[in-house]
Each structure stands twice: as C-alpha cells, then as structure tokens.
PDB file of C-alpha atoms and ligand atoms in Angstrom:
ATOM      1  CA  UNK A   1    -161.231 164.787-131.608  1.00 86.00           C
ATOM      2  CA  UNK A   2    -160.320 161.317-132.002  1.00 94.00           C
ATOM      3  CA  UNK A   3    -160.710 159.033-135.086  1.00 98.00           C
ATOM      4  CA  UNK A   4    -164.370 158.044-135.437  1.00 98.00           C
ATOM      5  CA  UNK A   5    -166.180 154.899-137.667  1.00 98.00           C
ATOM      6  CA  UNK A   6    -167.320 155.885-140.877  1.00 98.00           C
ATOM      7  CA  UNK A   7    -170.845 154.034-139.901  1.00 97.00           C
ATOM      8  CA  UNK A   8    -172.437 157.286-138.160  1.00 97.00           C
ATOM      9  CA  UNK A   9    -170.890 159.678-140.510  1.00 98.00           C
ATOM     10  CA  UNK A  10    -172.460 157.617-143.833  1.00 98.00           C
ATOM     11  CA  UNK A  11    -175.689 156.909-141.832  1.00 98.00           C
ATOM     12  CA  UNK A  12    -175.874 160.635-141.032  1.00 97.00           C
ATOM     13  CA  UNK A  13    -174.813 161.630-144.728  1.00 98.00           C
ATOM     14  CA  UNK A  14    -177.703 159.190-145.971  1.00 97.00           C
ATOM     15  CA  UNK A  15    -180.376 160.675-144.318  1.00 97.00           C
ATOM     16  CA  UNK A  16    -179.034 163.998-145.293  1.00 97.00           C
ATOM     17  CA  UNK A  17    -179.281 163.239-149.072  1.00 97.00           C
ATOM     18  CA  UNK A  18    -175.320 164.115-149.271  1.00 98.00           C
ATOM     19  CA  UNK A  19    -172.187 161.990-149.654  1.00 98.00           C
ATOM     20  CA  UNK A  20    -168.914 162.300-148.303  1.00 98.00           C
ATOM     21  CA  UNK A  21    -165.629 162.491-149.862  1.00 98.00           C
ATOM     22  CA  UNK A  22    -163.093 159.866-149.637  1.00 98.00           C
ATOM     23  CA  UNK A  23    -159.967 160.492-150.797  1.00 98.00           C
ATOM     24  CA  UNK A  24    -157.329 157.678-150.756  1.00 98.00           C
ATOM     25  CA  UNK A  25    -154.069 159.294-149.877  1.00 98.00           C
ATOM     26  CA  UNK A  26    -149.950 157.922-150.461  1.00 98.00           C
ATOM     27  CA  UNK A  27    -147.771 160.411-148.688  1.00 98.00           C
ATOM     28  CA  UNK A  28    -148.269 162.635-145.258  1.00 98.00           C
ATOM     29  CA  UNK A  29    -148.350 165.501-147.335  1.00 98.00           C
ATOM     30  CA  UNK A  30    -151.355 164.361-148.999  1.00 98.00           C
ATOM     31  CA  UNK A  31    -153.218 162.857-146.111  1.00 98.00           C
ATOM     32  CA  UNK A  32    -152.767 166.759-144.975  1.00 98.00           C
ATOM     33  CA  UNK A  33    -153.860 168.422-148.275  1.00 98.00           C
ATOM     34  CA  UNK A  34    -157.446 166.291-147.737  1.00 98.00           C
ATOM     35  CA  UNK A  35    -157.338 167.058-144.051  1.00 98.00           C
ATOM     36  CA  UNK A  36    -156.953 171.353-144.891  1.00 98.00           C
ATOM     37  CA  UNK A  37    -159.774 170.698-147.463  1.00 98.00           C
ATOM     38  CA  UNK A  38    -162.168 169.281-145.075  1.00 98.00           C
ATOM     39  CA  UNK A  39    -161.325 171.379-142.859  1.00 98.00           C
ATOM     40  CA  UNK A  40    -162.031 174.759-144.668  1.00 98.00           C
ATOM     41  CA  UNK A  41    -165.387 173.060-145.973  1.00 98.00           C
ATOM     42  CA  UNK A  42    -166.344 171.845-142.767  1.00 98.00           C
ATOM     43  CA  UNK A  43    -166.862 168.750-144.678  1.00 98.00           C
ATOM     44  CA  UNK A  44    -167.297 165.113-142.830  1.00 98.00           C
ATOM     45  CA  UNK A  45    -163.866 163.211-144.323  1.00 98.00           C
ATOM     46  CA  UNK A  46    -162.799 159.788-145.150  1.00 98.00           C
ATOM     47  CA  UNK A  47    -158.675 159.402-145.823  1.00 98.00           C
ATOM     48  CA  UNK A  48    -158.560 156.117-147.443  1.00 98.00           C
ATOM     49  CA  UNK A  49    -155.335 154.451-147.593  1.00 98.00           C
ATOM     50  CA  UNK A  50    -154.806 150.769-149.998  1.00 98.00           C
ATOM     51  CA  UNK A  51    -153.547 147.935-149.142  1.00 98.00           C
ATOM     52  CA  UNK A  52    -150.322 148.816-151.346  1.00 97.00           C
ATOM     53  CA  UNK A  53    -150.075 152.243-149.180  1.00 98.00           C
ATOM     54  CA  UNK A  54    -150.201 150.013-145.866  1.00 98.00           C
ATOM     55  CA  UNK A  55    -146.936 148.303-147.079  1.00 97.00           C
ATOM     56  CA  UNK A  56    -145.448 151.235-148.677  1.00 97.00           C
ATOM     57  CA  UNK A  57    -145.735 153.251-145.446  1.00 98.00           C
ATOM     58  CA  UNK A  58    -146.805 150.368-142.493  1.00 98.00           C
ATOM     59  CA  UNK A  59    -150.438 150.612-141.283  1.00 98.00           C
ATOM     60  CA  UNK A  60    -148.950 152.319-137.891  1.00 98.00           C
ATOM     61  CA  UNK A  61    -147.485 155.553-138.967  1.00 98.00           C
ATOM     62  CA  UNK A  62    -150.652 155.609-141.137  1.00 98.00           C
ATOM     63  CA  UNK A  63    -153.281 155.436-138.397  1.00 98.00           C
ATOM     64  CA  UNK A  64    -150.902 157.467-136.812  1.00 98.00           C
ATOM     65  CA  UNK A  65    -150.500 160.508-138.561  1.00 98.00           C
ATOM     66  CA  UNK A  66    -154.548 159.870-139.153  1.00 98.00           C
ATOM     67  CA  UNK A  67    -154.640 160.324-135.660  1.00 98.00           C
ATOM     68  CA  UNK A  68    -152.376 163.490-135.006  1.00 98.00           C
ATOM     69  CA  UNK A  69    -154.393 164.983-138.035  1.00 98.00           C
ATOM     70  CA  UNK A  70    -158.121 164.069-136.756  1.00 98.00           C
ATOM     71  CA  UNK A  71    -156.731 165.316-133.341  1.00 97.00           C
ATOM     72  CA  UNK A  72    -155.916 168.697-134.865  1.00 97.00           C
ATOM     73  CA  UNK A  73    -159.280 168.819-136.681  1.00 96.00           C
ATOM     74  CA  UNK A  74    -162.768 170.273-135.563  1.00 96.00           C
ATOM     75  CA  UNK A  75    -164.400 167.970-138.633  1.00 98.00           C
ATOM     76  CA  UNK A  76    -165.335 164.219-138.151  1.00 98.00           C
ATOM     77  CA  UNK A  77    -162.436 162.036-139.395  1.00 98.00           C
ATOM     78  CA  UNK A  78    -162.474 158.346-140.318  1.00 98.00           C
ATOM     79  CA  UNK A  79    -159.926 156.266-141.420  1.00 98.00           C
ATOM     80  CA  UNK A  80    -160.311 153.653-144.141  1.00 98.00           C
ATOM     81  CA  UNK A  81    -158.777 150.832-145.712  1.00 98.00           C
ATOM     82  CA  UNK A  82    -159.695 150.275-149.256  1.00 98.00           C
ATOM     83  CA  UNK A  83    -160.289 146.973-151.310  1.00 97.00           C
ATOM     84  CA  UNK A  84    -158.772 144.401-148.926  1.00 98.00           C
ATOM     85  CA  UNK A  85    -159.087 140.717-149.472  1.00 97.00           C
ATOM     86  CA  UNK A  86    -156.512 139.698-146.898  1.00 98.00           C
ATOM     87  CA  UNK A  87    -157.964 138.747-143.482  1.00 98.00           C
ATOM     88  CA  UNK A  88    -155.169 139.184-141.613  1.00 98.00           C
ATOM     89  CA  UNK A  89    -154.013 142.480-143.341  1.00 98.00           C
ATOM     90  CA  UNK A  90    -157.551 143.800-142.136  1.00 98.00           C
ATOM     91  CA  UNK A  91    -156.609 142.896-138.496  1.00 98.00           C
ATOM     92  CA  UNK A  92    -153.563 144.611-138.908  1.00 98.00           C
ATOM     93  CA  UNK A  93    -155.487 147.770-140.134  1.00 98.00           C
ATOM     94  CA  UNK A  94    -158.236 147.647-136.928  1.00 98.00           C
ATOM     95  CA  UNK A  95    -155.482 147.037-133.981  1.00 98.00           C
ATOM     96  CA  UNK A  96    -153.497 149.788-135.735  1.00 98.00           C
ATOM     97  CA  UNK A  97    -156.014 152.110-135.444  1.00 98.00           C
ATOM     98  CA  UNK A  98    -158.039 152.543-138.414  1.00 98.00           C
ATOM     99  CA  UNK A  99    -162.294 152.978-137.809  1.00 98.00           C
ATOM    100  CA  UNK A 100    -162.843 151.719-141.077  1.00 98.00           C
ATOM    101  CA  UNK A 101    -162.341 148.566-143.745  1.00 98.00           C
ATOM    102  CA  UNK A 102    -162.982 147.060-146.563  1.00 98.00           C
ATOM    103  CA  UNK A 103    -163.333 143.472-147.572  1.00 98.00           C
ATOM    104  CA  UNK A 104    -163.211 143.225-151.068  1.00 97.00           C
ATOM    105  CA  UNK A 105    -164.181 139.450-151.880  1.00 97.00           C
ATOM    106  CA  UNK A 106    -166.093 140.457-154.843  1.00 94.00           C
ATOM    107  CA  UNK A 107    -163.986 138.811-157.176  1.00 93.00           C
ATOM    108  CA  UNK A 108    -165.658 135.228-155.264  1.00 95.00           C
ATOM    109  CA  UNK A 109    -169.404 133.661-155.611  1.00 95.00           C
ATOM    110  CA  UNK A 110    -171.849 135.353-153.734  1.00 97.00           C
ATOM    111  CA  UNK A 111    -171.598 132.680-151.156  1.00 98.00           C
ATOM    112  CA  UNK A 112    -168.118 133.148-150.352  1.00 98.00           C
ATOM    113  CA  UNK A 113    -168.253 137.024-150.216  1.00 98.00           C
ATOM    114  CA  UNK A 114    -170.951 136.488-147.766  1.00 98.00           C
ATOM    115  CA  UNK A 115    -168.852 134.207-145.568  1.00 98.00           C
ATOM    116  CA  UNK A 116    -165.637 135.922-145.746  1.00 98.00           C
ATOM    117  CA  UNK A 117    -167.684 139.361-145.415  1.00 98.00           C
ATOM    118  CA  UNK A 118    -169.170 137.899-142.561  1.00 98.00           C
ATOM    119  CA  UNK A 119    -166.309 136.783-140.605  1.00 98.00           C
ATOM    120  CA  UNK A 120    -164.726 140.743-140.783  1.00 98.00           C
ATOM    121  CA  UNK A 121    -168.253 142.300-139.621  1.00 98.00           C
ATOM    122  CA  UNK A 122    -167.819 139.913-136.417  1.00 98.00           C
ATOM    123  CA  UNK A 123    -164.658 141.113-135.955  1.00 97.00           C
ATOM    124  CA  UNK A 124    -165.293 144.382-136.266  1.00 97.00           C
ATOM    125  CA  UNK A 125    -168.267 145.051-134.340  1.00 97.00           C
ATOM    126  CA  UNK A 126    -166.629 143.925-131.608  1.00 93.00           C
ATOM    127  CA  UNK A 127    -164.747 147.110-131.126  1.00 94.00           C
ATOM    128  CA  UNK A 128    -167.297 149.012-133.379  1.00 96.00           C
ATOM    129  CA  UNK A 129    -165.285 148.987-137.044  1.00 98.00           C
ATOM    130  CA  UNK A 130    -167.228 150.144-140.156  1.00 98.00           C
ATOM    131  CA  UNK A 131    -167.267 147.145-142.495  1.00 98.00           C
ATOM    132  CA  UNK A 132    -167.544 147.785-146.435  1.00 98.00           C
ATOM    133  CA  UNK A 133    -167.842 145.142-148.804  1.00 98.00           C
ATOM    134  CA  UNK A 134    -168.248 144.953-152.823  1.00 97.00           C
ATOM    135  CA  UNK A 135    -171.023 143.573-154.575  1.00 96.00           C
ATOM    136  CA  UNK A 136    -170.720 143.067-158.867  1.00 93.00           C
ATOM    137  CA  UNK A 137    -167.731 143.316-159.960  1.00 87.00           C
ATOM    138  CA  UNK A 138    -166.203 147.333-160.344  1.00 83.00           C
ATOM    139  CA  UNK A 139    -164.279 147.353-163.436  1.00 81.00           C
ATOM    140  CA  UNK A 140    -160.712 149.130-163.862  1.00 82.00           C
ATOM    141  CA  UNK A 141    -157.110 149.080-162.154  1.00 78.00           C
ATOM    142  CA  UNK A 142    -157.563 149.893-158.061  1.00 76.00           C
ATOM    143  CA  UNK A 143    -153.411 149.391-156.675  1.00 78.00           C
ATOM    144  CA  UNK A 144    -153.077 145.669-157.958  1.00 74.00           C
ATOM    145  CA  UNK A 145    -156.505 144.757-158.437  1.00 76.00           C
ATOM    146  CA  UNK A 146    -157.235 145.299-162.239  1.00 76.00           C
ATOM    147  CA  UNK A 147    -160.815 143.991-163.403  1.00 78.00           C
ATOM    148  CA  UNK A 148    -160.714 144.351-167.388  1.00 76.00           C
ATOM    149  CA  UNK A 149    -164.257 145.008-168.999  1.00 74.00           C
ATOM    150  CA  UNK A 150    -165.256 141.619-170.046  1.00 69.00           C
ATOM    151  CA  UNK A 151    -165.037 140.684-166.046  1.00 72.00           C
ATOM    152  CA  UNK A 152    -166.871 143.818-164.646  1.00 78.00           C
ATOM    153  CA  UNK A 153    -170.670 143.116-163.234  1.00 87.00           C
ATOM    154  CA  UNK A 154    -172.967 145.141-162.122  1.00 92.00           C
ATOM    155  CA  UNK A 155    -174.470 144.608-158.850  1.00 95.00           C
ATOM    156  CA  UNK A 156    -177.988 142.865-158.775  1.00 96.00           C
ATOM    157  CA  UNK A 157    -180.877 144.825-156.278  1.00 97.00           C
ATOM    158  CA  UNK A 158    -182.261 141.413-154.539  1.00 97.00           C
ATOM    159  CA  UNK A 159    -178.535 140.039-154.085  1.00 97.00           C
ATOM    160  CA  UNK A 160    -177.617 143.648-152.455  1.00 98.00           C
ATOM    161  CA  UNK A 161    -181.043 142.798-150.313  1.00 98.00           C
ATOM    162  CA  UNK A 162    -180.333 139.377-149.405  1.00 98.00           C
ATOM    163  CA  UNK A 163    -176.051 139.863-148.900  1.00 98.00           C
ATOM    164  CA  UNK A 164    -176.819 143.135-146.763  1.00 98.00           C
ATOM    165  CA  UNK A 165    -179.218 140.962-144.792  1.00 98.00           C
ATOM    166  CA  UNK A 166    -176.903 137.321-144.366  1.00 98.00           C
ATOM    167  CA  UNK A 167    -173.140 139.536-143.683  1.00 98.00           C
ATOM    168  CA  UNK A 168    -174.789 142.484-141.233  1.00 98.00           C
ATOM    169  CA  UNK A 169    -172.082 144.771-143.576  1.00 98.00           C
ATOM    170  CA  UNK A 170    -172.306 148.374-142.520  1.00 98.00           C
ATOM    171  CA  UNK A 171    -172.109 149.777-146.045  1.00 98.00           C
ATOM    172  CA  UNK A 172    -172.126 148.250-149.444  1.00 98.00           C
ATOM    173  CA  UNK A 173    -170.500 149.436-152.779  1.00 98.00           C
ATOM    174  CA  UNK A 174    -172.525 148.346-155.455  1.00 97.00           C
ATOM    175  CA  UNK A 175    -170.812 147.932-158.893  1.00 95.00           C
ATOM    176  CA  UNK A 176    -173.464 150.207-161.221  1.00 95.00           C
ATOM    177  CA  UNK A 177    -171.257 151.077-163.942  1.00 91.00           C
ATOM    178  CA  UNK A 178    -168.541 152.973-162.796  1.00 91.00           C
ATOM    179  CA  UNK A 179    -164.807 152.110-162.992  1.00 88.00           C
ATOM    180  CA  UNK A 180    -161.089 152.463-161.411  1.00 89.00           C
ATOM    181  CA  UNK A 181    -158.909 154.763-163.158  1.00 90.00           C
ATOM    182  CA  UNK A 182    -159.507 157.289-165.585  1.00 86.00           C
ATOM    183  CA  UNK A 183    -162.620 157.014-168.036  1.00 85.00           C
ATOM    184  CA  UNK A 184    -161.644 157.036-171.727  1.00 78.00           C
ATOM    185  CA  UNK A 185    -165.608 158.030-172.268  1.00 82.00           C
ATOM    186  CA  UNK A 186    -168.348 159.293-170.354  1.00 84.00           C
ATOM    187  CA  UNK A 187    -169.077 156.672-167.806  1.00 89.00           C
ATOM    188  CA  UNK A 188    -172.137 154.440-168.471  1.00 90.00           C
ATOM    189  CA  UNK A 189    -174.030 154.474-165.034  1.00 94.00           C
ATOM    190  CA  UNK A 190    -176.967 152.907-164.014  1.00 95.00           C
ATOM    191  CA  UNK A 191    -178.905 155.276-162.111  1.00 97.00           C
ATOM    192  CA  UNK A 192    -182.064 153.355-162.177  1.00 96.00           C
ATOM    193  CA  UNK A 193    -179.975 150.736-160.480  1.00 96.00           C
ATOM    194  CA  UNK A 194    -178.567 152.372-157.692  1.00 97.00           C
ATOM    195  CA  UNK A 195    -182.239 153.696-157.054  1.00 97.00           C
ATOM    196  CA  UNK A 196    -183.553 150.485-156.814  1.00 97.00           C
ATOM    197  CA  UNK A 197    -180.454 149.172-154.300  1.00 98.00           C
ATOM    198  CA  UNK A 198    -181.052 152.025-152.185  1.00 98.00           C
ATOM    199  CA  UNK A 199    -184.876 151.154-152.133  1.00 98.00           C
ATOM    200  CA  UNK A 200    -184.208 147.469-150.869  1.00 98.00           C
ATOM    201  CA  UNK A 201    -181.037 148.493-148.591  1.00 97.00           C
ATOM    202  CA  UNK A 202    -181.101 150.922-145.739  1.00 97.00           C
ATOM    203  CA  UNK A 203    -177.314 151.449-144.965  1.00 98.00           C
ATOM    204  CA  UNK A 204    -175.085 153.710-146.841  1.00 98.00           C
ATOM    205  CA  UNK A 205    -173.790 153.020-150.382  1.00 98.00           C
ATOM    206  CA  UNK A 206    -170.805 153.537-151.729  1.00 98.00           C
ATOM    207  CA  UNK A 207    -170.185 155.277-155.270  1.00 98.00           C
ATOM    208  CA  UNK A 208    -165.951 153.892-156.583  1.00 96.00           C
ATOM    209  CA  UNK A 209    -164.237 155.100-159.291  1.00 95.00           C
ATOM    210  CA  UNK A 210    -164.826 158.799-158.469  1.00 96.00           C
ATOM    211  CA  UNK A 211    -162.663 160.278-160.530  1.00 96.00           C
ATOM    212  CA  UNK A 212    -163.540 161.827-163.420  1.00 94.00           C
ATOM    213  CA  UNK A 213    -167.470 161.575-163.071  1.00 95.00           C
ATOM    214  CA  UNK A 214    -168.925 164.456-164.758  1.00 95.00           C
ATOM    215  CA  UNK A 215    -170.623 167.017-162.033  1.00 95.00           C
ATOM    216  CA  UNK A 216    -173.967 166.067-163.531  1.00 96.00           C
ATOM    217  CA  UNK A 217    -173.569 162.388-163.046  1.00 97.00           C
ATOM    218  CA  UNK A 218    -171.790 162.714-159.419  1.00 97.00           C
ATOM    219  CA  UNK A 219    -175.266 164.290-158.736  1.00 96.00           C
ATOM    220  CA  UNK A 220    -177.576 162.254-159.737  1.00 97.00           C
ATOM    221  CA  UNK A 221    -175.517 158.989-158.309  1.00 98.00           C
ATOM    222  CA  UNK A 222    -175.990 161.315-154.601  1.00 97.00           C
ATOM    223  CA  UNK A 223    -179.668 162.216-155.571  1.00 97.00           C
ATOM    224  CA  UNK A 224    -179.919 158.390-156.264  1.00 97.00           C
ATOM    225  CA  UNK A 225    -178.572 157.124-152.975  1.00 95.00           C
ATOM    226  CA  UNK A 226    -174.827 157.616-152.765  1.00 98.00           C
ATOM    227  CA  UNK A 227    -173.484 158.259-149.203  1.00 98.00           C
ATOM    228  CA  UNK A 228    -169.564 157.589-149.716  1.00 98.00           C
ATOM    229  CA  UNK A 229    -167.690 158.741-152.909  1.00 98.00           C
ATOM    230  CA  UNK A 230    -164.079 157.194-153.703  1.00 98.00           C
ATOM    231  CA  UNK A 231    -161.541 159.455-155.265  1.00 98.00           C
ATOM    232  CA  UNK A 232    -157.673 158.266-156.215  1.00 98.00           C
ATOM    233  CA  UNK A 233    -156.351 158.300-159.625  1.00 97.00           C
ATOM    234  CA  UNK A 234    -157.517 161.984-160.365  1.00 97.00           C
ATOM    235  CA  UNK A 235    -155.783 163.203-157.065  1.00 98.00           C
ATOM    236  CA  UNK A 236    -152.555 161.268-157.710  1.00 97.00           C
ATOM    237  CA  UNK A 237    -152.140 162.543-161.283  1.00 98.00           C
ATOM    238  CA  UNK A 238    -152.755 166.369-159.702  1.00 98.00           C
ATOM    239  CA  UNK A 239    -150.389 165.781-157.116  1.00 98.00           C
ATOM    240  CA  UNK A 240    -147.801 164.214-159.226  1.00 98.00           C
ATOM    241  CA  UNK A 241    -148.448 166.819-162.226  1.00 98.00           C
ATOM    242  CA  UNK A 242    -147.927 169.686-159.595  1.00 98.00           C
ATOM    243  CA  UNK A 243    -144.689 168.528-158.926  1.00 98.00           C
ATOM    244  CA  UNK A 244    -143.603 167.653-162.307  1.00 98.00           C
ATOM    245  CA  UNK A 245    -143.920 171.598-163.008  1.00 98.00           C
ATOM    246  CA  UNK A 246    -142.285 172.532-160.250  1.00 98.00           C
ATOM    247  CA  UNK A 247    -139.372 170.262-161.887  1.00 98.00           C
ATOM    248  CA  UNK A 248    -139.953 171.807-165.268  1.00 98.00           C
ATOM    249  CA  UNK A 249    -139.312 175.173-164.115  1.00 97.00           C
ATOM    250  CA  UNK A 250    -136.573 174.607-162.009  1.00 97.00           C
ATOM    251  CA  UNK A 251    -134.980 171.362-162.568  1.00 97.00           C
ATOM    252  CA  UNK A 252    -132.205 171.805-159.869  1.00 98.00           C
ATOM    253  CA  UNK A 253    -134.977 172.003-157.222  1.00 98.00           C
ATOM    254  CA  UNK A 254    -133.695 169.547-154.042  1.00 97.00           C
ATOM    255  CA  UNK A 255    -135.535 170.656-151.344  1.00 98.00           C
ATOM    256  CA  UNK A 256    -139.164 168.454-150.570  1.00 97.00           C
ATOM    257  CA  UNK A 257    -140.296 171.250-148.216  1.00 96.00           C
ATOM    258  CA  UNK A 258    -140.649 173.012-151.461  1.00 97.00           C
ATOM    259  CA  UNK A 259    -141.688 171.364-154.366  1.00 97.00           C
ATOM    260  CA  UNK A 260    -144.506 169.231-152.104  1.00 98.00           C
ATOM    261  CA  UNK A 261    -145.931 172.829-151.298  1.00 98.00           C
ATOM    262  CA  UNK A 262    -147.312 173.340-154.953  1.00 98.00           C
ATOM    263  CA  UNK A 263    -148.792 169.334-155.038  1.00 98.00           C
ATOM    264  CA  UNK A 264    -150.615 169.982-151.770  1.00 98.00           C
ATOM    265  CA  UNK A 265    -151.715 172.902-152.560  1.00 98.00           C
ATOM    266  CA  UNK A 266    -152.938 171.317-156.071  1.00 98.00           C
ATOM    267  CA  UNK A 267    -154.639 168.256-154.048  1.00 98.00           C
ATOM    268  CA  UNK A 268    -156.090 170.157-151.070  1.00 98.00           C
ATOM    269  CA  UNK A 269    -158.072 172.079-154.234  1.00 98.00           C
ATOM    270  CA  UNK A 270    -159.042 169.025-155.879  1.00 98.00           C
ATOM    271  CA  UNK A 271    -160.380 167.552-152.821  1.00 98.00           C
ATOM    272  CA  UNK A 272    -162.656 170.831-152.196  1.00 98.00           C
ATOM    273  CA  UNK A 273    -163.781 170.613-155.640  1.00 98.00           C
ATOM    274  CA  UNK A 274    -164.982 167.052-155.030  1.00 98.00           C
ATOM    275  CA  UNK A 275    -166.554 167.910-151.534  1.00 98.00           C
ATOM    276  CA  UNK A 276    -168.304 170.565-153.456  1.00 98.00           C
ATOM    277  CA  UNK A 277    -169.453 168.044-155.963  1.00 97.00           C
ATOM    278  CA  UNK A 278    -171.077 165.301-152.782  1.00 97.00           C
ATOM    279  CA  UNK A 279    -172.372 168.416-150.896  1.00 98.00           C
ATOM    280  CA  UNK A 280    -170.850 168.067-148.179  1.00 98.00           C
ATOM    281  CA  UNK A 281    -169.632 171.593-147.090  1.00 98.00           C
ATOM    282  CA  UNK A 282    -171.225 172.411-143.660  1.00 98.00           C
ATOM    283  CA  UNK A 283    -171.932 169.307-142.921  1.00 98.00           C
ATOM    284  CA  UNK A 284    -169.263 168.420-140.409  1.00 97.00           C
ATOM    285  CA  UNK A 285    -172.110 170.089-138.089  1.00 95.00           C
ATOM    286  CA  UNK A 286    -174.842 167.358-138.361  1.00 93.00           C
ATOM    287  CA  UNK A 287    -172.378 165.183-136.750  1.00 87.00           C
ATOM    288  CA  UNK A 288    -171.319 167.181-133.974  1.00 76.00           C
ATOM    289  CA  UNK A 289    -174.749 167.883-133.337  1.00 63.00           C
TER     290      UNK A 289
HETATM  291  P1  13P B 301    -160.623 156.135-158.853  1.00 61.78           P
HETATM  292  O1  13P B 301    -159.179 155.754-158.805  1.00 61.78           O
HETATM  293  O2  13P B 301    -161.242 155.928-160.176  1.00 61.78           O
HETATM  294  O3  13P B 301    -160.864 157.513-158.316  1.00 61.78           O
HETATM  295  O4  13P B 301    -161.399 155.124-157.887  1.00 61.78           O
HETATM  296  C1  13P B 301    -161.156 155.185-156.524  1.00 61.78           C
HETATM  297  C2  13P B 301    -161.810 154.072-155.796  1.00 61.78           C
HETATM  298  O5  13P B 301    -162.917 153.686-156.071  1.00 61.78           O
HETATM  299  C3  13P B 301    -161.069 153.486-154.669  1.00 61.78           C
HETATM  300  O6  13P B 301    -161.734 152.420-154.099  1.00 61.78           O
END
C-alpha cells in the first residue's frame, strides 16, 4: 500500500488505548530494520526522518525509499518529519512525499507557535498532511536543537486546550518531563499532567524522548494518553555499537553488505522491543479494518 497520514493511524491508536512506534531513521538500512520490525509485529509504523537526515540524504530518496518500503509492506506506513522550524523545509518534505510533519516553534511565545503552527496546518490539509506541533519546551539534544535544563518547560493543560483549538494541529507533543538523548537518571514525568492534557484535548499526543524510558513508565505515559512514541538516540547507539563489534572482531572488514547485516539486525530488535513496550503488535489490523 501506499504511504498514509499519521492522523488516522494516531486517532485509531488513541481510541485503542495503544501508541505507535516512531523510530527516526539515518541510513536505508535502518529505515528497513524498522520496516522488518513492523512488519513481523504487525505493528502500525512511523519512520521519522530530521531535518539534519533530509540534508544528509535529500528529502526525495527519503520519501522514496519510504515509498518502495510501505509499497512492500502489508502494515500502515507513515512518513514523518521531526522537529522542523523551517517553513519552507516543511514544503519540501510534503511535495516530496512525506504524510507527516512537524513544526517545532516551541522555542517562540505561545502566540507565535500558534501562528506559525497555523500557517503549516493550512497547508497541509490541503492535501491531507498530519501536522504535529510542540507545546513546553522538551529538554535535551534532538539533531541541532539542544534545550539545556534551565530552558525546558513543561506543557500547561489550558494552553494545550486553547493552542489545539486556535492552530486546528492534528497532534500535539506536550513537554511533561521527558527529554532528548539519553537520561543520566530515571526520567521525572508528569503523569498527572499528561492525564489532564488528554482530558482537555481529543487528538493524539505525542510522548519524545523515548529512549530509555523504563517499561513501567512507557506504560503508564500510554495508559495516560500517549498515542505516538519517539525513539532515536537509543537506536543510533545500537546500530552504531553493532557495527563497532563487527570492527572489533575483524578489523579488515570492507564490505557494507556485511557489517550493516549485524546493525540491522541489532535495530530491527530494538524497534520490536519498543513496539512491544506501546502495544502495538496486531494492531496494523484496526487500520485495515
Ligand atoms: P530520543 O532521541 O530521546 O529517543 O528522542 C527522540 C525524539 O523525541 C525525536 O523527536
């Protein structure tokens, strides 16, 4: 099937009480590892390429190979592009292909992430994009957006009310205590205030900073209202470690054909492990439904 907006599949995971995985990806190897693991779990999937990716690789081949892969697939695919502030980046996202973007004004006053918020929704519903923006301030380093603690906020209930209501976003991400990166503690997470978000704000929210939640907490934040979870570091530094080993056993290894099999391998895991963790096995079904 073709590439479809992430708007029905969060909608549909909302109601269901599950989330779905989505798993920002660098390299065509990994946008396949997430692809296999979605596909053996019969989980809904989100690849979720930065705005650093889109000029590493060009948004084309991107949506591209999203394409070939969703094409190959018998699970709902969308494709996503994460924490964007740049207008005209987004455009060049949405006529490339993708079914999915963020606009990440969060770092402005409320007033100004409503307006520039606003102005993507129009855009996008025009050809029936999923618009996510950020509300608070999610602490951490994302690509080149690094929010150091004294700068993180957590997202206010009657703002998510009143911004849901003014921009016509499709789904928000909250800031309620998680961060970008990898935690040096537990994380501190507000579940009372995602509860309360969820009560004032009927489309799907969006849990960042997935990696390295404990199972526990990923749970409750799902049980709270969670519809979309956002995993990068923690697959990177599984990918990357599964090739370092290859390296360390055989350092005269040349061939990518091989040493990418291992770090695939390694990721496509990782990502099952996290679909486990949003309960989404299965539930490619509702969707196809
Ligand atoms: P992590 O890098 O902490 O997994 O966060 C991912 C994220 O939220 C991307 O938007």
């Amino acid at each position: 099937m073709t590439l479809v907006s992430s708007t029905p599949l969060l909608q549909t995971a909302r109601s269901g009480g599950y989330c779905i995985g989505a798993f920002n990806v660098h390299t065509l190897e990994m946008l396949q590892a997430v692809v296999e693991a979605a596909e053996e779990t019969q989980s809904p999937l989100i690849i979720q390429s930065t705005v650093g990716t889109v000029k590493h690789l060009g948004p084309d081949y991107i949506a591209k190979a999203a394409l070939v892969a969703s094409e190959r697939s018998s699970v709902p695919i969308a494709l996503h592009l994460d924490h964007c502030s740049d207008f005209n980046v987004i455009m060049q996202c949405i006529r490339a292909g993708y079914t999915s973007v963020m606009i990440d004004a969060s770092h402005e006053t409320f007033d100004v992430n409503v307006a520039k918020t606003k102005q993507v929704v129009e855009a996008a519903n025009a050809i029936g994009v999923n618009v996510e923006a950020e509300l608070g301030r999610v602490g951490g380093v994302e690509d080149d957006i690094i929010v150091d603690d004294e700068h993180a906020l957590l997202a206010d209930p009657d703002d998510c009310a009143r911004f849901v209501e003014l921009t016509g976003v499709h789904t928000l991400a909250p800031a309620i205590g998680t961060a970008h990166g990898i935690y040096k503690g537990e994380p501190n997470i507000d579940f009372d205030r995602i509860q309360k978000i969820a009560s004032k704000v009927s489309i799907p929210l969006v849990l960042h900073g997935g990696s390295g939640i404990p199972e526990e907490q990923v749970r409750r934040c799902v049980a709270a209202g969670m519809s979309k979870m956002n995993v990068a570091t923690e697959l990177r530094i599984v990918f990357s470690n599964a090739i370092k080993e290859v390296f360390n056993q055989n350092p005269e290894e040349n061939d990518p054909r091989k040493y990418m099999v291992p770090a695939k391998e390694a990721l496509k895991k990782a990502a099952i492990e996290k679909m486990r963790l949003c309960g989404s096995f299965g539930k490619a079904r509702d969707y196809l439904q």
